[in-house]
mmCIF file of C-alpha atoms in Angstrom:
data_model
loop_
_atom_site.group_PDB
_atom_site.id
_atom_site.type_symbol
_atom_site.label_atom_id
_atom_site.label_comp_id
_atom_site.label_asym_id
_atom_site.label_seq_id
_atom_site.Cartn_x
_atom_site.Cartn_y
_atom_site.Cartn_z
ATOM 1 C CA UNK A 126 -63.928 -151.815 76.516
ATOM 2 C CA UNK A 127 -63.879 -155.608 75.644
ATOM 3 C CA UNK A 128 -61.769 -157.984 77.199
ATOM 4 C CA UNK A 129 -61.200 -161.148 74.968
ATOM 5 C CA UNK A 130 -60.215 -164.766 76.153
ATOM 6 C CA UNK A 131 -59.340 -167.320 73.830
ATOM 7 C CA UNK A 132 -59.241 -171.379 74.546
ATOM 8 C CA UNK A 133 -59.016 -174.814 73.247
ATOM 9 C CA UNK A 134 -55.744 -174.540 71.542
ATOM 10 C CA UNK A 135 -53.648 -177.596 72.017
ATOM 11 C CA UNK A 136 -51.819 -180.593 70.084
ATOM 12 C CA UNK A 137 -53.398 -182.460 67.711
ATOM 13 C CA UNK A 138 -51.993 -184.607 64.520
ATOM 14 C CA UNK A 139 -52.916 -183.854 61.184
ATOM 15 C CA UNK A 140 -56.212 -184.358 59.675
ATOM 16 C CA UNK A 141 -57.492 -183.949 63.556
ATOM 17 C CA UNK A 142 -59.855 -181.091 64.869
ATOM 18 C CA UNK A 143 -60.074 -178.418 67.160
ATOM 19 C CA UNK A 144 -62.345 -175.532 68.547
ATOM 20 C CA UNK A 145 -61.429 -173.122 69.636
ATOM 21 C CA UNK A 146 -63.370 -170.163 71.829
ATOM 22 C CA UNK A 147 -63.312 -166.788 72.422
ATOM 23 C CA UNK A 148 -65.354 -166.011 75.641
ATOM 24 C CA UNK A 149 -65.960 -161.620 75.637
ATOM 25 C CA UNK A 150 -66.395 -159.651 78.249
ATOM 26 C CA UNK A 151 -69.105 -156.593 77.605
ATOM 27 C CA UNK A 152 -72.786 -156.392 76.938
ATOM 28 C CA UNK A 153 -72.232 -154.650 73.537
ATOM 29 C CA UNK A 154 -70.541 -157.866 72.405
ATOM 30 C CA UNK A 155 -73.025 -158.072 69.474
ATOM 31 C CA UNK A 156 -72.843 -154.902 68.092
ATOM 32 C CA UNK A 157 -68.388 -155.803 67.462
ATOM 33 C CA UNK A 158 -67.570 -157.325 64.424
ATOM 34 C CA UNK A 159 -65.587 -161.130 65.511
ATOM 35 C CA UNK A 160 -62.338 -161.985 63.570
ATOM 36 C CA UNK A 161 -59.704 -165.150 64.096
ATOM 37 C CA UNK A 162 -56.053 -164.126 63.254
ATOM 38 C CA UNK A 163 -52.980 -166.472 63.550
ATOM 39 C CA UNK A 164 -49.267 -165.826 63.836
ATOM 40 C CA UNK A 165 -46.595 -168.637 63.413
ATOM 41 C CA UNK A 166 -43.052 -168.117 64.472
ATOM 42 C CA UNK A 167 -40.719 -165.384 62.483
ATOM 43 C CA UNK A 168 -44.471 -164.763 60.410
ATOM 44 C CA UNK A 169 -46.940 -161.628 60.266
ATOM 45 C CA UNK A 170 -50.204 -161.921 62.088
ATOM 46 C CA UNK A 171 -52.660 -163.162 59.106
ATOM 47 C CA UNK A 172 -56.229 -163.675 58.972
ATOM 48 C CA UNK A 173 -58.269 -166.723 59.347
ATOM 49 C CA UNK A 174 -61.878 -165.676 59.307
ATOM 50 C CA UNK A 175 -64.433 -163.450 60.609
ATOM 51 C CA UNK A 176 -67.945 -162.430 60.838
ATOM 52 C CA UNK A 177 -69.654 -159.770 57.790
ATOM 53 C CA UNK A 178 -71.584 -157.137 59.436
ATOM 54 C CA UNK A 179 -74.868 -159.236 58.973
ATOM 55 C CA UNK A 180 -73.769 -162.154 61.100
ATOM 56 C CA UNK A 181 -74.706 -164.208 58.327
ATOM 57 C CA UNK A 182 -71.537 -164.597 55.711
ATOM 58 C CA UNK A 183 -68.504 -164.605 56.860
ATOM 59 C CA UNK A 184 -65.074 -164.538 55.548
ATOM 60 C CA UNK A 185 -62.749 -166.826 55.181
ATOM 61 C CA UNK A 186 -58.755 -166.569 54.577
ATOM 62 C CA UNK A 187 -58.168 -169.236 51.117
ATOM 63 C CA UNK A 188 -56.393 -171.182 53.790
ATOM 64 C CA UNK A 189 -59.269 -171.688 55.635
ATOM 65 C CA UNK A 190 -61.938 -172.229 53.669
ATOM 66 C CA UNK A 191 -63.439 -175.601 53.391
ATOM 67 C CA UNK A 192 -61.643 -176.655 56.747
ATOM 68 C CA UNK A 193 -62.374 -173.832 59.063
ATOM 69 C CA UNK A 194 -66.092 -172.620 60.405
ATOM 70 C CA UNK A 195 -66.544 -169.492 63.106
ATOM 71 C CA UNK A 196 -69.799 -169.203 64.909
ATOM 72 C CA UNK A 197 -71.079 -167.112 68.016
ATOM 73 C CA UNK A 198 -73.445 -167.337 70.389
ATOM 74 C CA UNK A 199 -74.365 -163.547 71.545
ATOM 75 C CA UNK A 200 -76.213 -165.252 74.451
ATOM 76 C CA UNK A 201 -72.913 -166.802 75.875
ATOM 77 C CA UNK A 202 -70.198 -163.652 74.630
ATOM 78 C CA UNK A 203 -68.508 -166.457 72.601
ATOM 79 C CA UNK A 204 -67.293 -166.878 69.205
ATOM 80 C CA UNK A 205 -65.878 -170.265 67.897
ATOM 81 C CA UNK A 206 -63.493 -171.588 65.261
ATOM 82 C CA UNK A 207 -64.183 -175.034 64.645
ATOM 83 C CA UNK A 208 -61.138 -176.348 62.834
ATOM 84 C CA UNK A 209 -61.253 -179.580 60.516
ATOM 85 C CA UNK A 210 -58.401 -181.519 58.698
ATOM 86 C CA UNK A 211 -55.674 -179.817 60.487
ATOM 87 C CA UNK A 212 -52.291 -179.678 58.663
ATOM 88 C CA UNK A 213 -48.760 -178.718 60.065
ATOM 89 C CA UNK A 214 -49.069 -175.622 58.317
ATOM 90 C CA UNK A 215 -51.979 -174.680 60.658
ATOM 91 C CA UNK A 216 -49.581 -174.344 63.253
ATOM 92 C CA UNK A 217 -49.598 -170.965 64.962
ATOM 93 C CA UNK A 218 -50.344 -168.866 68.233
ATOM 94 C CA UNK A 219 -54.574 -167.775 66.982
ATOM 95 C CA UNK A 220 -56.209 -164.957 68.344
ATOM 96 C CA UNK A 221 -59.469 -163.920 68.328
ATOM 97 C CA UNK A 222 -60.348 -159.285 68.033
ATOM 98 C CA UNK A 223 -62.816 -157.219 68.356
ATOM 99 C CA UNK A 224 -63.574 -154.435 65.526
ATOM 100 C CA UNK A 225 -65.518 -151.224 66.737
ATOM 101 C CA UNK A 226 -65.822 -149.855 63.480
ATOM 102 C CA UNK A 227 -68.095 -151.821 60.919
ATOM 103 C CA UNK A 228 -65.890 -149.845 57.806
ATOM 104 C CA UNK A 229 -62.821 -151.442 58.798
ATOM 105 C CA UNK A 230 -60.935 -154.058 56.431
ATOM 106 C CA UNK A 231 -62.293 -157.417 58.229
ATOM 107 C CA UNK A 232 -58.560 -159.261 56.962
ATOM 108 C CA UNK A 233 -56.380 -156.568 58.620
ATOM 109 C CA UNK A 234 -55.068 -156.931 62.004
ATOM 110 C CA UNK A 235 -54.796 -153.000 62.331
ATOM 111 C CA UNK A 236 -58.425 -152.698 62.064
ATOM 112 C CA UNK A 237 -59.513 -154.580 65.048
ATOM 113 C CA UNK A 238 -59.844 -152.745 68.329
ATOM 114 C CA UNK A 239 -59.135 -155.645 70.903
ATOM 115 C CA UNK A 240 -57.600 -159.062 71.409
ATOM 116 C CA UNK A 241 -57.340 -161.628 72.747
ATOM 117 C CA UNK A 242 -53.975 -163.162 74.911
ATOM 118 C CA UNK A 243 -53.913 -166.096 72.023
ATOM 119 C CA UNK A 244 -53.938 -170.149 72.088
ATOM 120 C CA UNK A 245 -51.139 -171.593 70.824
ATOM 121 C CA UNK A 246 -52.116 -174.473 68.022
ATOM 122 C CA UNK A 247 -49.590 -177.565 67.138
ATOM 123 C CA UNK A 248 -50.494 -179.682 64.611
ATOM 124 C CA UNK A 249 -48.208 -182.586 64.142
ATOM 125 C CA UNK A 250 -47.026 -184.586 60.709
#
């Protein structure tokens, strides 16, 4: 069982930055593949980036790339979205999950295990 709290969410106007952080509970938190999802109003859940098995490249939704980084620190149970040159369109609840299962599709909500309660995101015009 891993028990998932996001922060840092907030307002912030466009072109600004953010990080957010996902503090996990559980001392297997190294061995769980780390993904960031978002959901903006009357939208699906959609991915925004996670780890590869390895650690070393991760993925990254076309939305994200260039603008968004995720990191973790397995001493600390934390994985981070650092979030560059916000736009409005950025705005969404974001939530950080857990994936048991290393054969799972990293970009599909439905293959992560747990989640987080989500930070809510506003980027103004």
């Amino acid at each position: 069982q891993v028990q998932l709290v996001e922060s840092g969410g907030g307002l912030v106007q466009a072109g600004g930055s953010l990080r957010l952080s996902c503090a996990a509970s559980g001392r297997t938190f190294n061995t769980y593949r780390m993904g960031w999802f978002r959901q903006a109003p009357e939208k699906e859940r959609e991915f925004v980036a996670a780890f590869s098995l390895s650690g070393i490249s991760p993925y990254y939704a076309d939305s994200a790339k260039g603008r968004f980084t995720i990191s973790r620190d397995n001493a600390k149970n934390t994985v981070y979205l650092q979030m560059n040159s916000l736009k409005p369109e950025d705005t969404a609840v974001y939530y950080c999950a857990a994936d048991k299962s290393p054969y799972g599709d990293y970009a599909r909500p439905d293959s992560y295990d747990y989640w987080g309660q989500g930070t809510q995101v506003t980027v103004s015009s």
